[in-house]
């Protein structure tokens, strides 16, 4: 079994300052190191879905808001009807719906794309160096993969909003707001069908 040991060494000297012995003590830090890694993971990941969390997303928005990442697209995703599912079937089913949504997003995105849970029923996808046309392809993959996904008899329904930063003077926070506005427009259009 492999263990992590923190060694502490002390030199023992005689009256004339010569080293006569080395005193070593080893402490098994395997459990504490594992706990540190888990805490580090939880600091940047959403526990329920396994994608990044809002804390990490906000740091990445600051880091990626540079001219070298242009164009950078943002997709805002909302799980339609989550409150209705929670109220009707219970929170376990709602959690299952969120996990299913996260799986669809992971399966639809590229390796360099960053997926984060932004709020209760919202996800944000950062797409560095991605034109509006390429981002639209990602959205199409998401819609396509979401079709046919059910939790019990409830279909997974997602509202998507897309915005792209193409000029350096615009902030990514503004682009995120535009993606959110677009997502809400789509959500309003789909609300009746989601409820039925």
CSV table of C-alpha atoms in Angstrom, one decimal:
chain,number,residue,atom,x,y,z
A,1,UNK,CA,0.0,0.0,0.0
A,2,UNK,CA,1.3,3.4,-1.0
A,3,UNK,CA,1.3,6.1,1.7
A,4,UNK,CA,2.4,9.7,1.9
A,5,UNK,CA,4.8,10.4,4.7
A,6,UNK,CA,6.0,13.8,5.9
A,7,UNK,CA,9.6,13.4,7.3
A,8,UNK,CA,11.0,15.7,9.9
A,9,UNK,CA,14.8,15.4,10.5
A,10,UNK,CA,16.9,16.9,13.2
A,11,UNK,CA,20.7,16.8,13.5
A,12,UNK,CA,22.1,15.8,17.0
A,13,UNK,CA,25.5,17.2,17.8
A,14,UNK,CA,28.1,16.6,20.5
A,15,UNK,CA,29.7,19.3,22.6
A,16,UNK,CA,32.2,20.1,19.9
A,17,UNK,CA,29.4,20.6,17.2
A,18,UNK,CA,30.0,17.3,15.3
A,19,UNK,CA,27.0,15.5,14.0
A,20,UNK,CA,26.6,12.3,16.0
A,21,UNK,CA,23.1,11.2,15.0
A,22,UNK,CA,20.1,12.1,12.9
A,23,UNK,CA,16.7,12.0,14.5
A,24,UNK,CA,13.9,11.3,12.0
A,25,UNK,CA,10.2,11.2,12.6
A,26,UNK,CA,7.7,10.3,9.9
A,27,UNK,CA,4.0,11.3,10.0
A,28,UNK,CA,1.5,9.6,7.7
A,29,UNK,CA,-0.3,12.4,5.9
A,30,UNK,CA,-2.2,10.3,3.4
A,31,UNK,CA,-5.7,11.1,4.8
A,32,UNK,CA,-5.1,14.8,5.2
A,33,UNK,CA,-3.6,15.1,1.7
A,34,UNK,CA,-6.7,13.3,0.3
A,35,UNK,CA,-9.0,15.6,2.2
A,36,UNK,CA,-7.0,18.7,0.9
A,37,UNK,CA,-7.5,17.4,-2.7
A,38,UNK,CA,-11.2,16.9,-2.1
A,39,UNK,CA,-11.6,20.4,-0.6
A,40,UNK,CA,-9.7,21.8,-3.6
A,41,UNK,CA,-12.0,19.9,-6.0
A,42,UNK,CA,-15.2,21.1,-4.1
A,43,UNK,CA,-13.9,24.7,-4.1
A,44,UNK,CA,-14.1,24.8,-7.9
A,45,UNK,CA,-16.7,22.1,-8.8
A,46,UNK,CA,-20.4,21.7,-8.3
A,47,UNK,CA,-20.9,18.7,-6.0
A,48,UNK,CA,-24.2,17.6,-7.6
A,49,UNK,CA,-23.2,17.6,-11.3
A,50,UNK,CA,-19.4,17.4,-11.3
A,51,UNK,CA,-19.0,20.4,-13.6
A,52,UNK,CA,-17.2,23.6,-12.5
A,53,UNK,CA,-19.0,26.0,-10.1
A,54,UNK,CA,-19.8,29.7,-10.3
A,55,UNK,CA,-16.7,30.6,-8.2
A,56,UNK,CA,-14.4,29.0,-10.7
A,57,UNK,CA,-16.4,30.4,-13.7
A,58,UNK,CA,-16.0,34.0,-12.4
A,59,UNK,CA,-12.2,33.5,-12.0
A,60,UNK,CA,-12.1,32.1,-15.6
A,61,UNK,CA,-14.1,35.0,-17.0
A,62,UNK,CA,-11.5,37.4,-15.6
A,63,UNK,CA,-8.6,35.2,-16.9
A,64,UNK,CA,-10.0,34.7,-20.4
A,65,UNK,CA,-11.2,38.3,-20.9
A,66,UNK,CA,-8.2,39.0,-23.2
A,67,UNK,CA,-7.8,39.8,-26.9
A,68,UNK,CA,-5.9,36.5,-27.5
A,69,UNK,CA,-9.1,34.5,-26.7
A,70,UNK,CA,-11.2,36.4,-29.3
A,71,UNK,CA,-13.7,35.6,-30.5
A,72,UNK,CA,-15.1,34.1,-27.3
A,73,UNK,CA,-18.6,32.8,-27.1
A,74,UNK,CA,-20.8,32.2,-24.1
A,75,UNK,CA,-23.8,29.8,-24.0
A,76,UNK,CA,-26.3,30.2,-21.1
A,77,UNK,CA,-28.4,27.1,-20.5
A,78,UNK,CA,-31.5,26.8,-18.3
A,79,UNK,CA,-33.2,23.5,-17.4
A,80,UNK,CA,-36.9,24.2,-18.2
A,81,UNK,CA,-39.4,23.1,-15.6
A,82,UNK,CA,-37.0,22.2,-12.8
A,83,UNK,CA,-39.2,23.8,-10.1
A,84,UNK,CA,-42.2,21.9,-11.5
A,85,UNK,CA,-40.3,18.6,-11.4
A,86,UNK,CA,-39.1,19.3,-7.8
A,87,UNK,CA,-42.7,20.2,-6.7
A,88,UNK,CA,-44.3,17.2,-8.5
A,89,UNK,CA,-41.7,14.4,-8.2
A,90,UNK,CA,-39.5,15.6,-5.4
A,91,UNK,CA,-35.9,17.0,-5.3
A,92,UNK,CA,-34.3,13.7,-6.0
A,93,UNK,CA,-35.9,13.7,-9.5
A,94,UNK,CA,-34.9,17.4,-9.9
A,95,UNK,CA,-31.3,16.5,-9.0
A,96,UNK,CA,-31.4,13.7,-11.5
A,97,UNK,CA,-32.6,16.1,-14.2
A,98,UNK,CA,-29.7,18.5,-13.4
A,99,UNK,CA,-27.2,15.6,-13.6
A,100,UNK,CA,-28.7,14.5,-16.9
A,101,UNK,CA,-28.4,18.1,-18.2
A,102,UNK,CA,-24.7,18.2,-17.2
A,103,UNK,CA,-24.0,14.9,-18.9
A,104,UNK,CA,-25.6,16.2,-22.1
A,105,UNK,CA,-23.5,19.4,-21.9
A,106,UNK,CA,-20.3,17.4,-21.3
A,107,UNK,CA,-21.1,15.1,-24.3
A,108,UNK,CA,-21.8,18.1,-26.6
A,109,UNK,CA,-18.9,20.3,-25.8
A,110,UNK,CA,-15.3,20.2,-26.9
A,111,UNK,CA,-12.3,19.5,-24.6
A,112,UNK,CA,-11.3,23.2,-24.4
A,113,UNK,CA,-14.8,24.4,-23.5
A,114,UNK,CA,-15.6,25.2,-19.9
A,115,UNK,CA,-18.9,24.1,-18.4
A,116,UNK,CA,-20.1,25.5,-15.0
A,117,UNK,CA,-23.2,25.4,-13.0
A,118,UNK,CA,-24.2,29.0,-12.6
A,119,UNK,CA,-27.2,28.8,-10.4
A,120,UNK,CA,-30.0,26.5,-9.3
A,121,UNK,CA,-31.1,25.5,-12.8
A,122,UNK,CA,-28.6,27.4,-15.0
A,123,UNK,CA,-25.3,26.4,-16.6
A,124,UNK,CA,-22.8,28.6,-18.5
A,125,UNK,CA,-20.5,27.3,-21.2
A,126,UNK,CA,-17.4,29.4,-22.0
A,127,UNK,CA,-16.1,28.8,-25.6
A,128,UNK,CA,-12.7,30.4,-26.1
A,129,UNK,CA,-11.6,31.3,-29.6
A,130,UNK,CA,-15.0,30.3,-30.9
A,131,UNK,CA,-17.0,32.2,-33.6
A,132,UNK,CA,-20.8,32.6,-33.4
A,133,UNK,CA,-21.1,30.0,-36.1
A,134,UNK,CA,-19.0,27.4,-34.3
A,135,UNK,CA,-20.9,28.2,-31.0
A,136,UNK,CA,-24.2,27.6,-32.9
A,137,UNK,CA,-22.9,24.1,-33.8
A,138,UNK,CA,-22.3,23.4,-30.1
A,139,UNK,CA,-25.8,24.6,-29.4
A,140,UNK,CA,-27.2,22.3,-32.1
A,141,UNK,CA,-25.3,19.3,-30.6
A,142,UNK,CA,-26.7,20.1,-27.1
A,143,UNK,CA,-30.3,20.3,-28.5
A,144,UNK,CA,-29.8,17.1,-30.5
A,145,UNK,CA,-28.3,15.1,-27.5
A,146,UNK,CA,-31.0,16.5,-25.1
A,147,UNK,CA,-33.8,15.0,-27.3
A,148,UNK,CA,-34.9,11.6,-26.0
A,149,UNK,CA,-33.4,12.2,-22.6
A,150,UNK,CA,-36.0,11.5,-19.9
A,151,UNK,CA,-35.9,11.4,-16.1
A,152,UNK,CA,-38.9,9.1,-15.3
A,153,UNK,CA,-41.4,10.3,-17.8
A,154,UNK,CA,-40.2,13.9,-17.8
A,155,UNK,CA,-38.3,15.0,-20.9
A,156,UNK,CA,-35.1,17.1,-20.5
A,157,UNK,CA,-35.9,20.5,-21.9
A,158,UNK,CA,-33.2,23.2,-22.2
A,159,UNK,CA,-33.4,26.9,-23.1
A,160,UNK,CA,-30.1,28.2,-24.7
A,161,UNK,CA,-28.9,31.7,-25.1
A,162,UNK,CA,-25.7,32.5,-27.1
A,163,UNK,CA,-23.6,35.7,-27.3
A,164,UNK,CA,-20.1,36.3,-28.7
A,165,UNK,CA,-17.4,38.8,-27.8
A,166,UNK,CA,-15.7,39.8,-31.0
A,167,UNK,CA,-14.3,43.2,-29.9
A,168,UNK,CA,-11.8,43.9,-27.2
A,169,UNK,CA,-13.6,46.8,-25.6
A,170,UNK,CA,-16.6,44.8,-24.6
A,171,UNK,CA,-16.4,42.9,-21.3
A,172,UNK,CA,-17.2,39.2,-20.9
A,173,UNK,CA,-19.6,40.1,-18.1
A,174,UNK,CA,-21.6,42.1,-20.7
A,175,UNK,CA,-21.5,39.2,-23.1
A,176,UNK,CA,-22.7,36.9,-20.3
A,177,UNK,CA,-25.6,39.2,-19.7
A,178,UNK,CA,-26.5,39.2,-23.4
A,179,UNK,CA,-26.4,35.4,-23.5
A,180,UNK,CA,-28.7,35.4,-20.4
A,181,UNK,CA,-31.2,37.7,-22.0
A,182,UNK,CA,-31.3,35.6,-25.2
A,183,UNK,CA,-31.8,32.4,-23.0
A,184,UNK,CA,-34.7,34.1,-21.2
A,185,UNK,CA,-36.3,35.0,-24.5
A,186,UNK,CA,-36.1,31.4,-25.6
A,187,UNK,CA,-37.3,30.2,-22.2
A,188,UNK,CA,-40.4,32.4,-22.5
A,189,UNK,CA,-41.2,31.0,-25.9
A,190,UNK,CA,-40.9,27.4,-24.6
A,191,UNK,CA,-42.6,27.8,-21.2
A,192,UNK,CA,-46.0,26.6,-22.3
A,193,UNK,CA,-44.7,23.5,-24.0
A,194,UNK,CA,-42.5,22.6,-21.0
A,195,UNK,CA,-45.4,22.8,-18.7
A,196,UNK,CA,-47.6,20.6,-20.8
